[in-house]
Each structure stands twice: as structure tokens, then as C-alpha cells.
Coordinates of C-alpha atoms in Angstrom, one line a residue:
X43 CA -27.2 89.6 198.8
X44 CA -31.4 88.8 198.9
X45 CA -32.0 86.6 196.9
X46 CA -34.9 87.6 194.3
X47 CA -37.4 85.8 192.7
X48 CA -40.5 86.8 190.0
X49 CA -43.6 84.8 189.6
X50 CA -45.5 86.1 186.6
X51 CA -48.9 85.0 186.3
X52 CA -49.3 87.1 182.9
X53 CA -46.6 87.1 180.3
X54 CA -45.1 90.6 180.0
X55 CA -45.3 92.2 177.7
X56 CA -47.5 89.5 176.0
X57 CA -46.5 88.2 172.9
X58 CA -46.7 89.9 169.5
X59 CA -50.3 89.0 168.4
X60 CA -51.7 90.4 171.5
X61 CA -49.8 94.0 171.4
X62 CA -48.5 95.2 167.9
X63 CA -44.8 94.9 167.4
X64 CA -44.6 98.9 167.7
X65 CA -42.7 101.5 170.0
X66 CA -45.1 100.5 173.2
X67 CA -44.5 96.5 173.1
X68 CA -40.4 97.5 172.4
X69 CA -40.6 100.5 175.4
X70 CA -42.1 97.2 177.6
X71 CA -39.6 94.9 176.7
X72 CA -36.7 97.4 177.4
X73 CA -38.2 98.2 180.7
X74 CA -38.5 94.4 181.9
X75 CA -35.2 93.7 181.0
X76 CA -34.1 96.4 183.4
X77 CA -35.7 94.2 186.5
X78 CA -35.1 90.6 185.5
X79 CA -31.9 90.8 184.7
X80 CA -31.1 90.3 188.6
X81 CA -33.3 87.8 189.3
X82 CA -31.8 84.2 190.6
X83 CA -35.5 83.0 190.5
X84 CA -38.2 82.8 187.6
X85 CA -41.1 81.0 187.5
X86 CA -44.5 81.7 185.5
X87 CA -48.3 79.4 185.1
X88 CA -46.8 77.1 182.2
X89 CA -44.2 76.0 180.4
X90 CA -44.8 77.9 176.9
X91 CA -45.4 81.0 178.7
X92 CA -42.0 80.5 180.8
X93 CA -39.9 79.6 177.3
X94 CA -41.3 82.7 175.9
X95 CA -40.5 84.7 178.8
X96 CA -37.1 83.8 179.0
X97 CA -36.3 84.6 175.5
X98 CA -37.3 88.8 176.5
X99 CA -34.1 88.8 178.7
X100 CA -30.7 87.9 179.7
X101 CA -30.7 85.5 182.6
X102 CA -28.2 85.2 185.2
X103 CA -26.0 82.1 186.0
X104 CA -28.0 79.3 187.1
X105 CA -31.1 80.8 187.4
X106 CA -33.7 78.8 189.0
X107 CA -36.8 78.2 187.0
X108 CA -40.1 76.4 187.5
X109 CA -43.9 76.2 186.9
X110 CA -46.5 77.5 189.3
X111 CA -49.9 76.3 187.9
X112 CA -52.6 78.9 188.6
X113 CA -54.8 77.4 190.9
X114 CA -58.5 76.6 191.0
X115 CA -61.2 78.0 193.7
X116 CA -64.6 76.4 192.9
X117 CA -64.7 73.4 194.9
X118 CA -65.9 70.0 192.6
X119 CA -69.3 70.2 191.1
X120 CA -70.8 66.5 190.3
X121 CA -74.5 67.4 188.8
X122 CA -77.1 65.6 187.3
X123 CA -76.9 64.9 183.7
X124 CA -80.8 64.3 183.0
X125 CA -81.6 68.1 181.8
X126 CA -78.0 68.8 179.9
X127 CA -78.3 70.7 177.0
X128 CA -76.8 73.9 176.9
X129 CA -73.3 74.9 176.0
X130 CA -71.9 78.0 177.6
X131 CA -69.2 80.1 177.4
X132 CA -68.2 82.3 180.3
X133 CA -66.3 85.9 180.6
X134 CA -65.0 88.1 178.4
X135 CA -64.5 87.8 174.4
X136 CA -61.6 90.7 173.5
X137 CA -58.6 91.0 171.7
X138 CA -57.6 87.9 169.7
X139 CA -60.2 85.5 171.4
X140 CA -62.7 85.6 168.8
X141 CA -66.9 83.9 169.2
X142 CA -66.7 83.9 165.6
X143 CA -66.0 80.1 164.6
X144 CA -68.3 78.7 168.0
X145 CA -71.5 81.0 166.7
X146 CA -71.0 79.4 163.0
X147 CA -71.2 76.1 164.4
X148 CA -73.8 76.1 167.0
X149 CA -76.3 77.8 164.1
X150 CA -75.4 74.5 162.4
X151 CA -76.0 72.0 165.5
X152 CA -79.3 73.6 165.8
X153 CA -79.9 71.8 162.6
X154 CA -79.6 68.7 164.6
X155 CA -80.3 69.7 167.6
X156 CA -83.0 73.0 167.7
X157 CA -83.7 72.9 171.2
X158 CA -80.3 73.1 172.5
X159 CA -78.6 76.7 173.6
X160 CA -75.9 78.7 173.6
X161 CA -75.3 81.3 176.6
X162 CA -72.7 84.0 176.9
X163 CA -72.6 84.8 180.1
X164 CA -70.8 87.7 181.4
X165 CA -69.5 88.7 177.7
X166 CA -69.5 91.7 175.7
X167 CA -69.9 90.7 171.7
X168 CA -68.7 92.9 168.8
X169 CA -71.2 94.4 166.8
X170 CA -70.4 91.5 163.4
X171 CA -71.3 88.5 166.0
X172 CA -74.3 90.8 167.2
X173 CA -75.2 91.0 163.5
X174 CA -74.9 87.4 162.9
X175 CA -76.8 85.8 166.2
X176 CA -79.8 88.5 165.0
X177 CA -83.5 87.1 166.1
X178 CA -82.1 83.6 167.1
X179 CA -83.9 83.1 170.5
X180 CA -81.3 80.3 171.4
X181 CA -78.3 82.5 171.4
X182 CA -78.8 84.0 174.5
X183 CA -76.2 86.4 176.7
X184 CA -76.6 86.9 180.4
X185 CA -74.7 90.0 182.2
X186 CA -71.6 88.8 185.3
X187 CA -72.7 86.7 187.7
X188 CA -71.4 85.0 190.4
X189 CA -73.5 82.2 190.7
X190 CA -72.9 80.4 187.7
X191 CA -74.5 76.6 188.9
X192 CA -77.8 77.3 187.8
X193 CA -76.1 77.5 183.9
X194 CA -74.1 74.6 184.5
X195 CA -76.5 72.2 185.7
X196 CA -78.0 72.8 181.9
X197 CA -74.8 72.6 179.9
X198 CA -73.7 69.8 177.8
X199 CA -70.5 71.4 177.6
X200 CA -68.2 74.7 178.8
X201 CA -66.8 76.5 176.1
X202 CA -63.2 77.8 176.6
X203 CA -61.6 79.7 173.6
X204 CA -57.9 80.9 173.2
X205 CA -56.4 83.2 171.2
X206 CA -56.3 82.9 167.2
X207 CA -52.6 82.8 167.0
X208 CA -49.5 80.9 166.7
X209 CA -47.5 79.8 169.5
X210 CA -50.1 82.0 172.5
X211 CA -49.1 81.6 176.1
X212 CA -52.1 82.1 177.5
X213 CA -54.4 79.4 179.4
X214 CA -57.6 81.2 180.0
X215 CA -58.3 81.7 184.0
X216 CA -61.4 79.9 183.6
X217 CA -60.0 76.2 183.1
X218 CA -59.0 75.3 186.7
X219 CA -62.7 76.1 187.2
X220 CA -63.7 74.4 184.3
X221 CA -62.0 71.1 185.3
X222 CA -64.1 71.0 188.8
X223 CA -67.2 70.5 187.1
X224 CA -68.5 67.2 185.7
X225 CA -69.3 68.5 181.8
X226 CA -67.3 68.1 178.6
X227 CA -65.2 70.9 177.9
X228 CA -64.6 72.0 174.2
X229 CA -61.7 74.1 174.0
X230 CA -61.1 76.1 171.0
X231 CA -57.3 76.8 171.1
X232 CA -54.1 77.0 168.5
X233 CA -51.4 74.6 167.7
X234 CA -48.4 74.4 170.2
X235 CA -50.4 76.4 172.9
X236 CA -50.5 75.8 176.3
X237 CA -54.2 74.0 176.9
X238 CA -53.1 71.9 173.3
X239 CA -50.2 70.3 175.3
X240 CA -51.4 70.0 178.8
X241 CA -54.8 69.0 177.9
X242 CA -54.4 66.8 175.2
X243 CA -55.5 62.8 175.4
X244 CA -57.8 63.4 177.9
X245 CA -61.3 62.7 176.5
X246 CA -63.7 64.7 178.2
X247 CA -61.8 67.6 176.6
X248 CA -62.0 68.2 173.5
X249 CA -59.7 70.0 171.8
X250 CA -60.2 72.0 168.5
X251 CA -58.4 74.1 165.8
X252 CA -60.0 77.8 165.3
X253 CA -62.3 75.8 162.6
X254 CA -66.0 76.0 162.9
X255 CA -66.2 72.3 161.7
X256 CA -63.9 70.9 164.1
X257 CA -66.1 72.6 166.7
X258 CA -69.5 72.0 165.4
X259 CA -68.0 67.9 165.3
X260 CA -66.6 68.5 168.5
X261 CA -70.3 69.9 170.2
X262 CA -72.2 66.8 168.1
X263 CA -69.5 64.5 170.1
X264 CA -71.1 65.9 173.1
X265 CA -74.7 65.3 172.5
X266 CA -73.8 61.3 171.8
X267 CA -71.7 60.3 174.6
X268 CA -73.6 63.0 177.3
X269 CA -75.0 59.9 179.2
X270 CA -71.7 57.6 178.9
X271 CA -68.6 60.4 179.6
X272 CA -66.4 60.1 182.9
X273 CA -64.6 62.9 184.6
X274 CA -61.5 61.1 186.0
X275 CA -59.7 61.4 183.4
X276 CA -58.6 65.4 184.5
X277 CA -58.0 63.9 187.9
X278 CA -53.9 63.5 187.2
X279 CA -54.3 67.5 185.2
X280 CA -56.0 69.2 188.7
X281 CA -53.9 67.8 191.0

């Protein structure tokens, strides 16, 4: 007569996309149906990834459901403007989250703009974006680390990107961070996912399709307005 609840911070098993619709991602399924079928409480990080969740099992009467929003650690970062050029990109690049369409359009913004920078930091690129950031000194990519200020103080703007497919479920774990800190954030993310819907009309976010020009518009948008942006507008999202 306990009553049980789950809190999933990852959607399991993750949607087709991310695993291959084979005999593992059924053989996960089968097996998580076994333990939520009992559960009078189900909650997950947001509400796509708690619809799709749902849908992988048969829920009880009146089962309880809510959002728990993964939270942020970093405490709020308000740094100086004056030396802002850099866009960066932090943690890993795997799977379906793809460099690909960010690389294309930074080699055109340095065009425009061939002092700025873009830093992986933290991030392990395939061998086809090795091949095509080859002898470009303002590519750079910087092994972990934990102190990260000394790369935002120099960013223009953090770089978030989501999976290239329909319908994901996934907001990447380094958003709450991203929000604390006073810099534009481009995020590179599908139609329908979860950063699309609960990031969208805020304008020191800007959101883009998996589309090299969208981003390369969306990084030029950055370099005009650097000096005029406020941050308050994410106020109402990190609370």
C-alpha cells in the first residue's frame, strides 16, 4: 500500500532517433513497462519528454503527473561586455547532436567578422568536422574544464545544439547554466522540441532550425545588438 513514484530525468529508453528501432530499444521498452505499470506517480524534466514517456506504458487510474525542471547550479554571472567576441560551445558533440551546420556558419561570419572565435571546449569532434575546421587558427577546441569564466567573459554568445530530429525530448543539461550568464544564447534545436517551446519569444535566445543560414543570421544578430541586449527577459524561464 506505498505509494510509488518515478522521477525520470532521462527519457527511457530514448526515443527512436537516438537508439535504432531494433531488438535492444523493444527489449528496453518491455522491461520499463514491467516497473511503471504500478506507479501512482510520474513525473519527468519537461513536458514533451513526459507525453512521450507516457505513451511507452499503461498507466494506472488517476496517476499523478507533473514537471520537475532540472535545476541550475552556477550562481548568476553578470560580466563585462567590452572584450565579447567569441562564441562557444561547451561539452560533448555525439549521437544525433551534430557541429556540422554551427562550423559552416561561423567559416562564413569570419567573412564579416575575422577576428571573432569559435571554442569547443570539452568536445570530442568526428574526424569530417576535423577535416573541415583544417588550419583555421580561429576554430579552436580546449580539453574539460571546470572553470569555464575565463571563456565566457570573451563570448558573444553560448552555443547550445539539440538533436537533428523530429519531435526530441531532450533539453541539453547545459541550459539552466546557460541562462545564469549575461550572453546571448543561440540554440540550434528542432521543431516541436522542448527548448523550441519553452524558450521561444524570449530575445536574448535565439532559436534556430538545424540550417547553417538561420545560424550564421542568428550569430550576425549577435555582433549588432552585443552592446544593447538585456538578460531579464529569462528571469520568468529560471525561476
Amino acid at each position: 500500500k506505498i505509494k510509488y513514484a518515478i522521477h525520470t530525468a532521462d527519457a527511457i529508453p530514448p526515443p527512436i532517433g537516438w537508439l535504432q528501432n531494433g531488438p535492444f530499444y523493444r527489449g528496453l521498452k518491455l522491461l520499463m513497462k514491467k516497473y511503471l505499470k504500478d506507479v501512482d506517480g510520474f513525473f519527468s524534466t519537461n513536458r514533451e519528454m513526459l507525453n512521450y514517456q507516457l505513451q511507452t506504458f499503461k498507466q494506472k487510474p488517476n496517476l499523478i503527473t507533473n514537471i520537475i525542471y532540472n535545476p541550475g547550479f552556477d550562481i548568476p554571472l553578470n560580466l563585462s561586455i567590452k572584450e565579447s567576441s567569441n562564441y562557444i560551445y561547451t561539452g560533448g558533440i555525439y549521437g544525433v547532436r551534430k557541429a556540422d551546420q554551427v562550423i559552416k556558419a561561423f567559416l562564413k561570419l569570419q567573412e564579416i567578422y575575422p577576428e571573432t572565435e569559435l571554442h569547443f571546449i570539452g568536445t570530442q569532434l568526428n574526424q569530417e568536422a576535423l577535416l573541415s575546421i583544417k588550419n583555421n587558427t580561429k576554430i579552436k577546441i580546449f580539453p574539460f574544464t571546470k572553470n569555464l569564466v575565463p571563456f565566457y567573459e570573451k563570448a558573444i554568445a553560448l552555443i547550445d545544439i539539440d538533436a537533428d530530429i523530429e519531435n526530441d525530448v531532450f533539453i541539453s543539461s547545459k541550459m539552466p547554466n546557460y541562462l545564469q550568464i549575461n550572453r546571448f544564447i543561440i540554440s540550434q534545436t528542432g521543431r516541436n522540441s522542448p527548448s523550441r517551446n519553452l524558450f521561444k519569444d524570449i530575445d536574448s535566445i535565439i532559436q534556430c532550425d538545424h540550417n547553417s543560414e538561420q545560424i550564421l543570421n542568428a550569430m550576425k544578430k549577435c555582433q549588432e545588438l552585443k552592446h544593447s541586449i538585456q538578460f531579464n527577459d529569462r528571469n520568468g524561464v529560471i525561476e
